[in-house]
Amino acid sequence: METQEWYTIRNADAIDTPALVLYPERIRANIHAATGMTDHIERLRPHVKTHKSPEVTKLLLEAGIQWFKCATLAEAAMLAHAGAPDILLAYQPTAAKLGRWLELIRKFSGVTFSCLVDNAATGALLSEAAQKAGIPLHVYIDLNVGMNRTGIKPDEGALELYEALTRMPDIRVEGLHAYDGHINETDITQRNDSCTRAFAPVYFLRTLLKERGYPPVKLIAGGSPTFSVHAGKPDVECSPGTFVYWDKGYQELLPDLRFVPAALVLARIISLPAPDQVCIDLGYKSIAAEQPINRRVFFLNAPELKMLRHSEEHLVAETVPGHGWKIGDLLYGLPYHICPTVALYQHAEVVMDGAKTGEWPVAGKDYMR
């Protein structure tokens, strides 16, 4: 009996390209793997920036996960509509966002919302808005452990900020947040050592807060690369995101993490510009293009293709003379970076048991910014 590769779609003629394609069985397998990496499911707070999907959110909820993290108000709204009971906006809202943030909190009064703060001025802004609205705002202090983009260093300044925030009216300080995306060594021992060094000041800060009489301080930490490291430590909420779909980049970089690709981009050959070249309908409007051209997509059924030129609607790749590819041939592409790739699509094609069965919206783009 002829076997079919896991990614092959029997009724692919029903799908126009380029298309984002999801495999729910594999998404469930990745969720199961993630829940098995922590001793308590309460320590999982997955980031939804990768999938932006109410359907994937519901799969996470069905697995028992109740705590979520997002990067935008649109993603927060998507989570609330999908039934998530606890939502952290891993972003520090400016005055321009505060009105919509408060509106979301009012609309979903049964949901626990929180956001990040890394300075006293923003804390004061939130406090004033909370008092006017009559709604207390929950916050986590954003710590800079080496990403150097947002956050306050976990030192005396962070201790002073924590204490200042606790004195502000209608501000509820829930704990600390630290993202360590810069820690991504392939060797797990090196990754573990880097993570331990980066978080030593964070743990010392928690100790100081405890000594000053504050209740136990929550810590939300990490992404996918350091997930296994933080999962092995007590009292840390882990925030992997890419794990639900996985991608070629993390598959190569993090071989110790046994997640499987669950999202592809489907493309077709649309021209044969030279005897040793094919042109594919996968421009950089359809696949994340922030990395070098040879690290944007890997075609599972055409691993020999070498990317040459990339433009808005076209990808030209080199093959061998006499290759046999024809116009209209289907290519199954594994993105190197799935998160920004998903953000390029309005919906995804859903494939179950080797056939397209429906569509899922990328709804985290549509509610609001």
Short mmCIF file of C-alpha atoms in Angstrom, two decimals:
data_model
loop_
_atom_site.label_atom_id
_atom_site.label_comp_id
_atom_site.label_asym_id
_atom_site.label_seq_id
_atom_site.Cartn_x
_atom_site.Cartn_y
_atom_site.Cartn_z
CA MET A 1 0.00 0.00 0.00
CA GLU A 2 1.38 3.39 -1.01
CA THR A 3 2.13 5.64 1.95
CA GLN A 4 1.44 9.36 1.92
CA GLU A 5 3.80 11.94 3.40
CA TRP A 6 2.25 13.66 6.44
CA TYR A 7 2.03 17.00 4.66
CA THR A 8 0.48 15.83 1.36
CA ILE A 9 -3.03 17.12 0.65
CA ARG A 10 -5.18 14.86 -1.53
CA ASN A 11 -7.59 17.60 -2.56
CA ALA A 12 -4.98 20.35 -2.93
CA ASP A 13 -6.55 21.41 -6.23
CA ALA A 14 -9.24 23.06 -4.06
CA ILE A 15 -6.64 25.39 -2.53
CA ASP A 16 -5.43 28.50 -4.31
CA THR A 17 -1.83 29.51 -3.64
CA PRO A 18 0.03 30.92 -1.87
CA ALA A 19 -1.75 29.57 1.20
CA LEU A 20 -1.09 29.00 4.88
CA VAL A 21 -1.89 25.41 5.81
CA LEU A 22 -2.47 24.00 9.31
CA TYR A 23 -2.43 20.40 10.53
CA PRO A 24 -4.51 20.20 13.76
CA GLU A 25 -3.35 16.67 14.66
CA ARG A 26 0.19 17.97 14.82
CA ILE A 27 -0.85 21.08 16.72
CA ARG A 28 -2.44 18.83 19.34
CA ALA A 29 0.74 16.73 19.47
CA ASN A 30 2.80 19.87 20.15
CA ILE A 31 0.40 21.01 22.88
CA HIS A 32 0.60 17.56 24.47
CA ALA A 33 4.40 17.70 24.34
CA ALA A 34 4.42 21.14 25.99
CA THR A 35 2.09 20.14 28.81
CA GLY A 36 4.29 17.13 29.46
CA MET A 37 7.36 19.31 29.97
CA THR A 38 6.08 21.00 33.14
CA ASP A 39 5.20 19.46 36.47
CA HIS A 40 2.01 21.52 36.75
CA ILE A 41 -0.11 22.84 33.89
CA GLU A 42 -0.58 26.06 35.87
CA ARG A 43 3.04 26.87 34.95
CA LEU A 44 2.18 27.18 31.25
CA ARG A 45 1.26 30.62 29.87
CA PRO A 46 1.70 30.20 26.10
CA HIS A 47 2.24 33.22 23.90
CA VAL A 48 -0.31 33.50 21.08
CA LYS A 49 1.75 35.77 18.81
CA THR A 50 2.54 32.79 16.58
CA HIS A 51 -0.95 31.50 15.81
CA LYS A 52 -3.30 34.45 16.54
CA SER A 53 -6.10 31.90 16.27
CA PRO A 54 -9.24 31.36 18.36
CA GLU A 55 -9.34 27.74 17.20
CA VAL A 56 -5.81 27.05 18.43
CA THR A 57 -6.63 28.93 21.64
CA LYS A 58 -9.57 26.57 22.15
CA LEU A 59 -7.27 23.57 21.65
CA LEU A 60 -5.03 24.98 24.38
CA LEU A 61 -8.03 25.54 26.64
CA GLU A 62 -9.21 21.98 26.01
CA ALA A 63 -5.78 20.80 27.16
CA GLY A 64 -6.37 22.55 30.49
CA ILE A 65 -4.32 25.69 29.88
CA GLN A 66 -5.98 28.76 31.39
CA TRP A 67 -3.26 31.41 31.25
CA PHE A 68 -2.18 33.23 28.09
CA LYS A 69 0.22 35.89 26.88
CA CYS A 70 -0.05 38.15 23.84
CA ALA A 71 1.73 41.07 22.20
CA THR A 72 -1.08 43.24 20.82
CA LEU A 73 -4.54 44.47 21.74
CA ALA A 74 -5.87 42.53 18.75
CA GLU A 75 -4.47 39.31 20.18
CA ALA A 76 -5.84 40.16 23.63
CA ALA A 77 -9.30 40.68 22.13
CA MET A 78 -9.03 37.42 20.20
CA LEU A 79 -8.16 35.57 23.42
CA ALA A 80 -11.05 37.13 25.32
CA HIS A 81 -13.53 36.22 22.58
CA ALA A 82 -12.17 32.66 22.55
CA GLY A 83 -12.82 32.27 26.28
CA ALA A 84 -9.37 32.70 27.80
CA PRO A 85 -9.79 33.57 31.52
CA ASP A 86 -6.35 35.13 32.18
CA ILE A 87 -4.58 37.34 29.63
CA LEU A 88 -1.23 39.11 29.92
CA LEU A 89 -0.50 41.83 27.37
CA ALA A 90 3.28 41.50 27.19
CA TYR A 91 3.60 45.11 26.17
CA GLN A 92 3.71 48.44 27.95
CA PRO A 93 0.68 50.48 26.83
CA THR A 94 1.11 54.10 25.83
CA ALA A 95 -1.57 56.72 26.34
CA ALA A 96 -2.89 56.07 22.82
CA LYS A 97 -3.64 52.42 23.70
CA LEU A 98 -5.04 52.93 27.19
CA GLY A 99 -8.58 53.77 26.13
CA ARG A 100 -8.95 50.56 24.11
CA TRP A 101 -7.25 48.54 26.84
CA LEU A 102 -9.75 49.78 29.42
CA GLU A 103 -12.62 49.20 27.00
CA LEU A 104 -11.53 45.59 26.59
CA ILE A 105 -11.30 45.12 30.36
CA ARG A 106 -14.81 46.57 30.80
CA LYS A 107 -16.28 44.41 28.06
CA PHE A 108 -14.86 41.17 29.46
CA SER A 109 -15.29 41.78 33.17
CA GLY A 110 -14.86 38.11 34.04
CA VAL A 111 -11.38 37.95 32.52
CA THR A 112 -8.21 38.80 34.45
CA PHE A 113 -6.18 41.20 32.31
CA SER A 114 -2.65 42.41 33.03
CA CYS A 115 0.06 44.33 31.21
CA LEU A 116 3.74 45.27 31.55
CA VAL A 117 5.39 48.32 33.11
CA ASP A 118 9.09 49.19 33.18
CA ASN A 119 9.08 52.74 34.57
CA ALA A 120 7.31 54.86 37.18
CA ALA A 121 5.96 57.39 34.67
CA THR A 122 3.98 54.70 32.86
CA GLY A 123 2.84 53.36 36.21
CA ALA A 124 1.52 56.81 37.10
CA LEU A 125 -0.23 57.05 33.72
CA LEU A 126 -1.93 53.70 34.32
CA SER A 127 -2.83 54.65 37.88
CA GLU A 128 -4.50 57.87 36.77
CA ALA A 129 -6.45 56.11 34.03
CA ALA A 130 -7.49 53.33 36.42
CA GLN A 131 -8.79 55.83 38.97
CA LYS A 132 -10.80 57.72 36.35
CA ALA A 133 -12.27 54.51 34.98
CA GLY A 134 -12.89 52.97 38.39
CA ILE A 135 -11.06 49.82 37.26
CA PRO A 136 -7.93 48.55 39.01
CA LEU A 137 -5.16 47.60 36.60
CA HIS A 138 -2.95 44.54 37.09
CA VAL A 139 0.69 44.87 36.05
CA TYR A 140 3.93 42.91 35.86
CA ILE A 141 7.30 44.64 35.99
CA ASP A 142 9.12 44.04 32.70
CA LEU A 143 12.77 43.06 33.33
CA ASN A 144 15.64 43.34 30.87
CA VAL A 145 17.77 40.21 31.17
CA GLY A 146 19.74 40.82 27.99
CA MET A 147 17.31 41.41 25.11
CA ASN A 148 17.97 45.15 25.45
CA ARG A 149 14.73 46.33 23.88
CA THR A 150 12.33 46.91 26.81
CA GLY A 151 12.42 46.38 30.53
CA ILE A 152 14.34 47.58 33.55
CA LYS A 153 17.44 45.76 34.73
CA PRO A 154 16.79 43.43 37.68
CA ASP A 155 18.72 45.51 40.19
CA GLU A 156 18.06 48.15 42.84
CA GLY A 157 16.12 50.21 40.29
CA ALA A 158 13.66 47.38 39.75
CA LEU A 159 13.22 47.01 43.50
CA GLU A 160 12.45 50.73 43.80
CA LEU A 161 10.00 50.54 40.89
CA TYR A 162 8.21 47.57 42.47
CA GLU A 163 7.80 49.44 45.73
CA ALA A 164 6.70 52.64 43.95
CA LEU A 165 4.06 50.79 41.94
CA THR A 166 2.62 49.15 45.05
CA ARG A 167 1.93 52.63 46.44
CA MET A 168 0.07 53.85 43.33
CA PRO A 169 -3.74 53.91 43.59
CA ASP A 170 -5.57 51.19 41.68
CA ILE A 171 -2.37 49.48 40.53
CA ARG A 172 -2.05 45.81 41.45
CA VAL A 173 1.51 44.50 41.05
CA GLU A 174 1.25 40.82 40.17
CA GLY A 175 4.91 39.97 39.68
CA LEU A 176 7.86 40.04 37.29
CA HIS A 177 8.19 39.33 33.57
CA ALA A 178 11.41 38.57 31.68
CA TYR A 179 11.79 37.55 28.04
CA ASP A 180 15.12 36.01 27.05
CA GLY A 181 14.89 35.53 23.27
CA HIS A 182 18.60 36.29 22.91
CA ILE A 183 19.39 33.00 24.66
CA ASN A 184 19.14 30.45 21.86
CA GLU A 185 22.32 28.37 21.74
CA THR A 186 21.94 25.05 19.99
CA ASP A 187 23.85 23.21 22.70
CA ILE A 188 21.41 22.68 25.58
CA THR A 189 24.17 22.85 28.21
CA GLN A 190 25.31 26.24 26.95
CA ARG A 191 21.73 27.44 26.74
CA ASN A 192 21.09 26.31 30.29
CA ASP A 193 24.24 28.08 31.54
CA SER A 194 23.35 31.32 29.73
CA CYS A 195 19.84 31.25 31.14
CA THR A 196 21.09 30.59 34.68
CA ARG A 197 23.50 33.55 34.49
CA ALA A 198 20.88 35.89 33.02
CA PHE A 199 18.27 35.04 35.66
CA ALA A 200 20.51 35.02 38.75
CA PRO A 201 19.73 38.74 39.41
CA VAL A 202 16.01 38.03 38.89
CA TYR A 203 15.98 35.35 41.56
CA PHE A 204 17.97 37.62 43.87
CA LEU A 205 15.37 40.36 43.30
CA ARG A 206 12.60 37.94 44.27
CA THR A 207 14.51 37.11 47.45
CA LEU A 208 14.85 40.80 48.33
CA LEU A 209 11.13 41.35 47.81
CA LYS A 210 10.33 38.40 50.04
CA GLU A 211 12.67 39.74 52.74
CA ARG A 212 10.83 43.06 52.64
CA GLY A 213 7.57 41.33 53.42
CA TYR A 214 5.92 41.22 50.00
CA PRO A 215 3.78 38.18 49.18
CA PRO A 216 5.26 35.54 46.86
CA VAL A 217 6.22 37.21 43.57
CA LYS A 218 5.15 35.52 40.34
CA LEU A 219 7.73 35.21 37.57
CA ILE A 220 6.74 34.83 33.91
CA ALA A 221 9.79 33.95 31.86
CA GLY A 222 11.17 32.77 28.57
CA GLY A 223 10.00 31.77 25.14
CA SER A 224 10.44 28.59 23.12
CA PRO A 225 14.29 28.31 23.17
CA THR A 226 14.54 28.39 26.97
CA PHE A 227 11.24 26.63 27.65
CA SER A 228 12.89 23.39 28.75
CA VAL A 229 15.25 25.32 31.03
CA HIS A 230 12.54 27.29 32.84
CA ALA A 231 10.27 24.24 32.94
CA GLY A 232 12.87 22.54 35.11
CA LYS A 233 12.80 25.29 37.72
CA PRO A 234 10.08 25.75 40.35
CA ASP A 235 7.71 28.70 40.57
CA VAL A 236 8.19 30.00 37.01
CA GLU A 237 5.39 30.47 34.48
CA CYS A 238 6.72 29.46 31.06
CA SER A 239 5.72 31.35 27.91
CA PRO A 240 6.64 29.44 24.76
CA GLY A 241 4.81 30.53 21.61
CA THR A 242 6.27 29.03 18.44
CA PHE A 243 5.88 25.48 19.77
CA VAL A 244 2.28 25.18 18.54
CA TYR A 245 3.33 25.40 14.87
CA TRP A 246 7.15 25.08 15.04
CA ASP A 247 9.28 26.04 12.04
CA LYS A 248 12.45 25.22 10.12
CA GLY A 249 14.52 27.78 12.02
CA TYR A 250 13.82 26.33 15.46
CA GLN A 251 13.90 22.77 14.09
CA GLU A 252 17.55 23.35 13.14
CA LEU A 253 18.51 25.56 16.08
CA LEU A 254 16.85 23.58 18.88
CA PRO A 255 17.10 19.86 18.09
CA ASP A 256 16.52 18.94 21.75
CA LEU A 257 12.94 20.24 21.59
CA ARG A 258 10.82 17.53 20.01
CA PHE A 259 8.04 19.65 18.58
CA VAL A 260 6.93 18.93 15.02
CA PRO A 261 6.10 21.27 12.13
CA ALA A 262 2.35 21.84 12.08
CA ALA A 263 2.03 24.78 9.66
CA LEU A 264 3.23 25.10 6.08
CA VAL A 265 2.90 27.48 3.16
CA LEU A 266 1.55 25.97 -0.02
CA ALA A 267 2.89 27.33 -3.32
CA ARG A 268 2.93 26.49 -7.02
CA ILE A 269 5.40 26.82 -9.86
CA ILE A 270 4.09 29.52 -12.18
CA SER A 271 6.91 29.90 -14.71
CA LEU A 272 10.11 28.26 -15.98
CA PRO A 273 12.37 31.28 -16.68
CA ALA A 274 15.47 29.21 -17.55
CA PRO A 275 16.35 25.52 -18.02
CA ASP A 276 17.71 25.39 -14.48
CA GLN A 277 15.23 27.76 -12.79
CA VAL A 278 11.63 27.75 -11.56
CA CYS A 279 9.50 30.70 -10.50
CA ILE A 280 7.17 30.14 -7.55
CA ASP A 281 4.15 32.19 -6.43
CA LEU A 282 5.63 32.74 -2.96
CA GLY A 283 6.74 36.37 -2.77
CA TYR A 284 7.69 38.15 0.39
CA LYS A 285 4.05 39.14 0.81
CA SER A 286 3.48 35.45 1.59
CA ILE A 287 6.54 34.31 3.56
CA ALA A 288 8.57 36.09 6.21
CA ALA A 289 11.51 37.76 4.48
CA GLU A 290 13.56 39.28 7.30
CA GLN A 291 16.23 36.57 7.05
CA PRO A 292 18.73 35.92 4.21
CA ILE A 293 17.14 34.50 1.07
CA ASN A 294 18.41 30.98 1.77
CA ARG A 295 16.68 31.00 5.18
CA ARG A 296 13.11 31.89 4.31
CA VAL A 297 11.51 28.65 3.19
CA PHE A 298 12.45 24.99 2.82
CA PHE A 299 10.39 22.94 0.38
CA LEU A 300 9.72 19.52 1.86
CA ASN A 301 9.04 17.93 -1.53
CA ALA A 302 11.81 19.85 -3.31
CA PRO A 303 14.76 20.11 -0.89
CA GLU A 304 17.17 20.60 -3.79
CA LEU A 305 15.79 24.04 -4.72
CA LYS A 306 18.22 26.90 -4.13
CA MET A 307 16.62 30.32 -3.71
CA LEU A 308 17.98 32.97 -6.07
CA ARG A 309 15.70 36.00 -6.17
CA HIS A 310 12.74 37.11 -4.08
CA SER A 311 10.24 39.90 -4.78
CA GLU A 312 6.72 40.82 -3.73
CA GLU A 313 4.87 38.09 -5.63
CA HIS A 314 7.65 35.83 -6.95
CA LEU A 315 10.38 33.51 -5.71
CA VAL A 316 12.92 32.31 -8.28
CA ALA A 317 14.83 29.17 -7.38
CA GLU A 318 17.64 27.23 -9.05
CA THR A 319 17.30 23.55 -9.83
CA VAL A 320 19.08 21.28 -12.32
CA PRO A 321 18.63 21.14 -16.11
CA GLY A 322 16.16 18.45 -17.09
CA HIS A 323 14.55 18.72 -13.67
CA GLY A 324 11.03 17.66 -14.64
CA TRP A 325 9.17 20.39 -12.77
CA LYS A 326 6.08 21.69 -14.59
CA ILE A 327 4.01 24.85 -14.35
CA GLY A 328 1.29 24.25 -11.78
CA ASP A 329 3.29 21.78 -9.70
CA LEU A 330 2.63 22.05 -5.97
CA LEU A 331 5.32 22.82 -3.39
CA TYR A 332 5.02 22.34 0.37
CA GLY A 333 7.08 25.01 2.09
CA LEU A 334 8.24 24.91 5.71
CA PRO A 335 8.90 28.52 6.82
CA TYR A 336 12.09 29.30 8.67
CA HIS A 337 10.17 31.86 10.75
CA ILE A 338 6.51 30.99 11.14
CA CYS A 339 5.36 33.85 13.41
CA PRO A 340 5.62 36.75 10.92
CA THR A 341 4.57 34.39 8.12
CA VAL A 342 1.22 33.74 9.81
CA ALA A 343 0.69 37.50 10.16
CA LEU A 344 0.70 37.80 6.35
CA TYR A 345 -2.51 35.75 5.99
CA GLN A 346 -6.18 36.44 6.70
CA HIS A 347 -7.02 32.75 7.09
CA ALA A 348 -5.42 29.31 7.05
CA GLU A 349 -6.46 26.15 5.25
CA VAL A 350 -7.07 23.27 7.68
CA VAL A 351 -5.95 19.77 6.72
CA MET A 352 -7.23 16.69 8.55
CA ASP A 353 -6.41 13.10 7.53
CA GLY A 354 -4.69 14.31 4.38
CA ALA A 355 -7.50 16.48 3.06
CA LYS A 356 -8.61 20.09 3.33
CA THR A 357 -11.60 20.26 5.65
CA GLY A 358 -12.11 23.98 6.22
CA GLU A 359 -10.55 27.31 7.09
CA TRP A 360 -9.49 29.01 10.32
CA PRO A 361 -9.24 32.80 10.44
CA VAL A 362 -6.05 34.47 11.65
CA ALA A 363 -8.37 36.46 13.88
CA GLY A 364 -5.70 38.09 16.03
CA LYS A 365 -5.14 40.54 13.17
CA ASP A 366 -8.74 41.66 12.83
CA TYR A 367 -10.22 42.74 16.16
CA MET A 368 -8.05 45.82 16.65
CA ARG A 369 -4.39 46.76 16.53
#
